[in-house]
Short mmCIF file of C-alpha atoms in Angstrom, two decimals:
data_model
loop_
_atom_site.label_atom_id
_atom_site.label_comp_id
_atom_site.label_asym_id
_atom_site.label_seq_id
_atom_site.Cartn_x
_atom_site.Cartn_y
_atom_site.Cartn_z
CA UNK A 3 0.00 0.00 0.00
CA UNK A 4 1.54 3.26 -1.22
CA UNK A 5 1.10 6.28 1.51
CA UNK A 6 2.00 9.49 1.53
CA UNK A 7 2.71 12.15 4.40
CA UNK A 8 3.45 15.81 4.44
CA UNK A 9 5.70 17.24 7.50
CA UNK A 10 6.18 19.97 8.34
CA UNK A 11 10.53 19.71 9.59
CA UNK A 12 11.49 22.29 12.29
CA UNK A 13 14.89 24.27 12.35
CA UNK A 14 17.76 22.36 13.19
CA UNK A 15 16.26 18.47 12.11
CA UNK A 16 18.27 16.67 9.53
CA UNK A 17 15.50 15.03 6.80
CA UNK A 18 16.85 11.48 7.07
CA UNK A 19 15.74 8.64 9.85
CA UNK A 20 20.11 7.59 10.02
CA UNK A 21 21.43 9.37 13.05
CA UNK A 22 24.40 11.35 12.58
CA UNK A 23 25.99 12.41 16.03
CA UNK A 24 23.63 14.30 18.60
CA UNK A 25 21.84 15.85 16.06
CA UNK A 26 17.63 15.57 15.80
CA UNK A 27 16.56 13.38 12.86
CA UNK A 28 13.20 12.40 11.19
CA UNK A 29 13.25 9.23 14.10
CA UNK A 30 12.30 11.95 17.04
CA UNK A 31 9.03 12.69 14.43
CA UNK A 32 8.26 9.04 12.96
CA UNK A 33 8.61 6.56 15.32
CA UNK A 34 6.31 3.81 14.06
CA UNK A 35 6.50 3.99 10.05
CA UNK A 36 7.22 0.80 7.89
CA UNK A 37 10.71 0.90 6.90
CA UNK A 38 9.84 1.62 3.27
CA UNK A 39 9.27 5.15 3.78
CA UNK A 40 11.84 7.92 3.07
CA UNK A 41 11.87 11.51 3.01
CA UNK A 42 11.64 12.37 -0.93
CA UNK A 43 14.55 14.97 -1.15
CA UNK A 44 15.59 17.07 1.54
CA UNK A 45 15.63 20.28 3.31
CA UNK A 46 19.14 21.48 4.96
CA UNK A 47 19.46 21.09 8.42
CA UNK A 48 19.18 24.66 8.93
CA UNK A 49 16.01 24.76 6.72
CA UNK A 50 12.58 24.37 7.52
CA UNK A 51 8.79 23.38 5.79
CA UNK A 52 7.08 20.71 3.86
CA UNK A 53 8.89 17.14 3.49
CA UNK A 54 7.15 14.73 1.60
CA UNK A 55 7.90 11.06 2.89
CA UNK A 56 6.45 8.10 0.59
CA UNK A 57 7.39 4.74 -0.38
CA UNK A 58 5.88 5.83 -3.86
CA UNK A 59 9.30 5.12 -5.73
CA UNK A 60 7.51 6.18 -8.95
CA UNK A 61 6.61 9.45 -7.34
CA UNK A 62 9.57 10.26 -5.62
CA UNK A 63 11.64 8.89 -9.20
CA UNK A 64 9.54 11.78 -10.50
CA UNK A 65 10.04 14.65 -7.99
CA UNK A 66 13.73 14.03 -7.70
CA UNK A 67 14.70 13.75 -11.39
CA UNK A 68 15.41 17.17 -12.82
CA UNK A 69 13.59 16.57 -16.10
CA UNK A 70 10.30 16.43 -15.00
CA UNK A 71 10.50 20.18 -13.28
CA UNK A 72 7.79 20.97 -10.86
CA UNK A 73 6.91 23.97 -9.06
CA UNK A 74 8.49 24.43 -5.13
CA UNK A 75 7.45 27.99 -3.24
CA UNK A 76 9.96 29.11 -0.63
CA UNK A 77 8.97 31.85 2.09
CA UNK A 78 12.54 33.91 2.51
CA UNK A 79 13.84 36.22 5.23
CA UNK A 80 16.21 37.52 3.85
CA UNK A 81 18.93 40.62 5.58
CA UNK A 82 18.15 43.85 3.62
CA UNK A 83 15.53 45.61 1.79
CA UNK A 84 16.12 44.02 -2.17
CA UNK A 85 16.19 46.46 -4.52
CA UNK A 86 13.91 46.04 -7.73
CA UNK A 87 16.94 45.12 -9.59
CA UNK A 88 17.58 42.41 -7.25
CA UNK A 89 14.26 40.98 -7.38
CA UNK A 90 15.05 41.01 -11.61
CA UNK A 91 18.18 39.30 -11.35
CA UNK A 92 16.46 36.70 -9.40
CA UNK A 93 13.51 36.19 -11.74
CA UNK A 94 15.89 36.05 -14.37
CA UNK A 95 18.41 33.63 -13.27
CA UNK A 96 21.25 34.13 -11.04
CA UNK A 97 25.30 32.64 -11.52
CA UNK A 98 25.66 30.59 -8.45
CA UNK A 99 28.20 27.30 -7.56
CA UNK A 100 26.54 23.81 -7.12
CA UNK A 101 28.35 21.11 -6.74
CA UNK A 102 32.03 22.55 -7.38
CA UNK A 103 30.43 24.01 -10.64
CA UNK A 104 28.68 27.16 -11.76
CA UNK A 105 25.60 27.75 -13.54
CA UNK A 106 22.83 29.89 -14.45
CA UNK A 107 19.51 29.08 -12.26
CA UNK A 108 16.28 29.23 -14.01
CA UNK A 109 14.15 31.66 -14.03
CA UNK A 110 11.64 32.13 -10.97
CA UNK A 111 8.95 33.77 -9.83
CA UNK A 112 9.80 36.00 -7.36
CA UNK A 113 7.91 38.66 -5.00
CA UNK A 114 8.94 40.95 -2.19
CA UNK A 115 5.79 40.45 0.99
CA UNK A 116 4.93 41.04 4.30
CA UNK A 117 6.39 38.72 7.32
CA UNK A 118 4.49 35.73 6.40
CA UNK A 119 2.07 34.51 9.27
CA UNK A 120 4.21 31.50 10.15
CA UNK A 121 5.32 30.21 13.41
CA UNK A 122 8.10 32.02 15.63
CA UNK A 123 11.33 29.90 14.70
CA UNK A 124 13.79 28.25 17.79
CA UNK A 125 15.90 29.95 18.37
CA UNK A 126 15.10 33.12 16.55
CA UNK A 127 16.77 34.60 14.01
CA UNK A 128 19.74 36.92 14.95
CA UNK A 129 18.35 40.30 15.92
CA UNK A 130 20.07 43.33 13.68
CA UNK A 131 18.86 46.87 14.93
CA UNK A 132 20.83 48.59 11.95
CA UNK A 133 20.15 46.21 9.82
CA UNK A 134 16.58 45.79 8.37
CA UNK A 135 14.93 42.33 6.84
CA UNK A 136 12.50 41.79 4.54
CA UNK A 137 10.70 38.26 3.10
CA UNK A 138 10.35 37.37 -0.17
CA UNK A 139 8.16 34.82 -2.11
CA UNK A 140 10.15 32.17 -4.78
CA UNK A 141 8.87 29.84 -6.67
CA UNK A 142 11.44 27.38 -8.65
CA UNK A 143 11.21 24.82 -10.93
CA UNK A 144 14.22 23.36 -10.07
CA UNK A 145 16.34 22.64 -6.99
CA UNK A 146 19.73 21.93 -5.95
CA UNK A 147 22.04 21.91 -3.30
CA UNK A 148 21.02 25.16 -1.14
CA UNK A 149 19.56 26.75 -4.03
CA UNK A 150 17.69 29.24 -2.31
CA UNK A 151 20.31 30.29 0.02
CA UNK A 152 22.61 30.69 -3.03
CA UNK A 153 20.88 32.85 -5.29
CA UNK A 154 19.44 35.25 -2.49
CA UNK A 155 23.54 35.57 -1.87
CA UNK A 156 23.96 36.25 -5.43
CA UNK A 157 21.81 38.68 -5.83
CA UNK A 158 23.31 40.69 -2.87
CA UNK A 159 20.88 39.91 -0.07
CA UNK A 160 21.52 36.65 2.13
CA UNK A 161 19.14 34.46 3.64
CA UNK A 162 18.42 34.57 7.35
CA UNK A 163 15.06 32.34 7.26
CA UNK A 164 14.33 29.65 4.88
CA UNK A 165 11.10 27.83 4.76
CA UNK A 166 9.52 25.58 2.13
CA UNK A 167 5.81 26.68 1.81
CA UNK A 168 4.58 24.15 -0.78
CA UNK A 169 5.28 21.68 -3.67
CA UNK A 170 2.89 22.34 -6.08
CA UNK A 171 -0.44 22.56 -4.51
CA UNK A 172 0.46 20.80 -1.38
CA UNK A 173 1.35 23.37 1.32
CA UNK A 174 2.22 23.52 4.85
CA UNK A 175 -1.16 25.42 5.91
CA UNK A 176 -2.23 24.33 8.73
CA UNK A 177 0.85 22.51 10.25
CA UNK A 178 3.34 23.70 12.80
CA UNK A 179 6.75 22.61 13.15
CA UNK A 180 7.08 18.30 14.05
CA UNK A 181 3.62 17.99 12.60
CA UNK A 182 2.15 16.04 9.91
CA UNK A 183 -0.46 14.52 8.01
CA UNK A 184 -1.56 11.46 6.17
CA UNK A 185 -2.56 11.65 2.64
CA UNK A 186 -3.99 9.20 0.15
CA UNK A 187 -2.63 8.99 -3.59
CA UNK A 188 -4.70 11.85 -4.79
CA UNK A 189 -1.89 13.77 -3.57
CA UNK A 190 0.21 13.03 -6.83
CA UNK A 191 -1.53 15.01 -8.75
CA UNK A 192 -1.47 17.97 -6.62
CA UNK A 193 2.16 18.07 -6.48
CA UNK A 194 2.34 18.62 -10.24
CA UNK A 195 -0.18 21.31 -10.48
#
């Protein structure tokens, strides 16, 4: 039986059941799932948002091979106010590194916002009085190795607070950090819309 779960993985987990020293893994969240379920991707430790976990090897085959791009929304904090041409440059594509090699990101879609209504992150962010921060919407098509956290860098304005709102339709709403839900296979289709 195929099943599908969206988590939402708090600040400072590592999106893998393996431990690796003291640090919190997906085993503190998911104590009783058959062994056939993994994480589809990851999120950084440092990162935080929706995790799909499935034993659908079709689906995750799918949402893990870069040719069949699907759409990913990230909620940003990022340190500074970016300046239209910023916001351009990152609609546009950005030069970042990946992997020991550069290349041109795709474009996005890309929006500055108000602080998002999400919950208060442990610990908080660092505290800058001189320094303002703002939060941007992204949505990519495409994801690799601390992506996000490159191309905000790129484009002159780093990221403080990453969190992944949705994957395709699925989102996080309703969820707070080490929470989760059960889905059935109707799901599939949401992520690709």
């Amino acid at each position: 039986m195929m099943r599908y779960f969206v988590f939402y993985k708090p600040f400072r987990v590592l999106s893998q059941f393996s431990p690796e020293g003291a640090k919190t893994t997906l085993t503190s969240f998911f104590s009783d799932l058959p062994k056939d379920i993994y994480p589809v991707g990851r999120l950084d430790y440092d990162s935080e948002g929706l995790l799909l976990l499935t034993n659908d090897k079709p689906l995750t085959n799918r949402l893990l091979n870069p040719l069949f791009g699907h759409e990913r929304t990230y909620l940003v904090q990022v340190e500074g106010m970016p300046h239209p041409d910023a916001l351009k440059q990152l609609r546009e594509g950005v030069w970042i590194n990946a992997g020991g090699k550069r290349f041109r990101t795709k474009p996005a879609r890309v929006s500055l916002i108000t602080e998002p209504d999400v919950p208060e992150r442990n610990p908080p962010i660092r505290f800058r009085k001189n320094i303002p921060d703002s939060w941007i919407r992204l949505t990519l098509t495409e994801g690799r190795n601390r992506q996000v956290r490159h191309m905000t860098a790129a484009a002159g304005y780093p990221t403080l607070r990453l969190i992944r709102y949705s994957i395709g339709q699925v989102t996080i709403d309703g969820l707070a950090p080490g929470m989760h839900t059960e889905h059935d296979a109707a799901i599939r289709e949401r992520l690709f819309s």
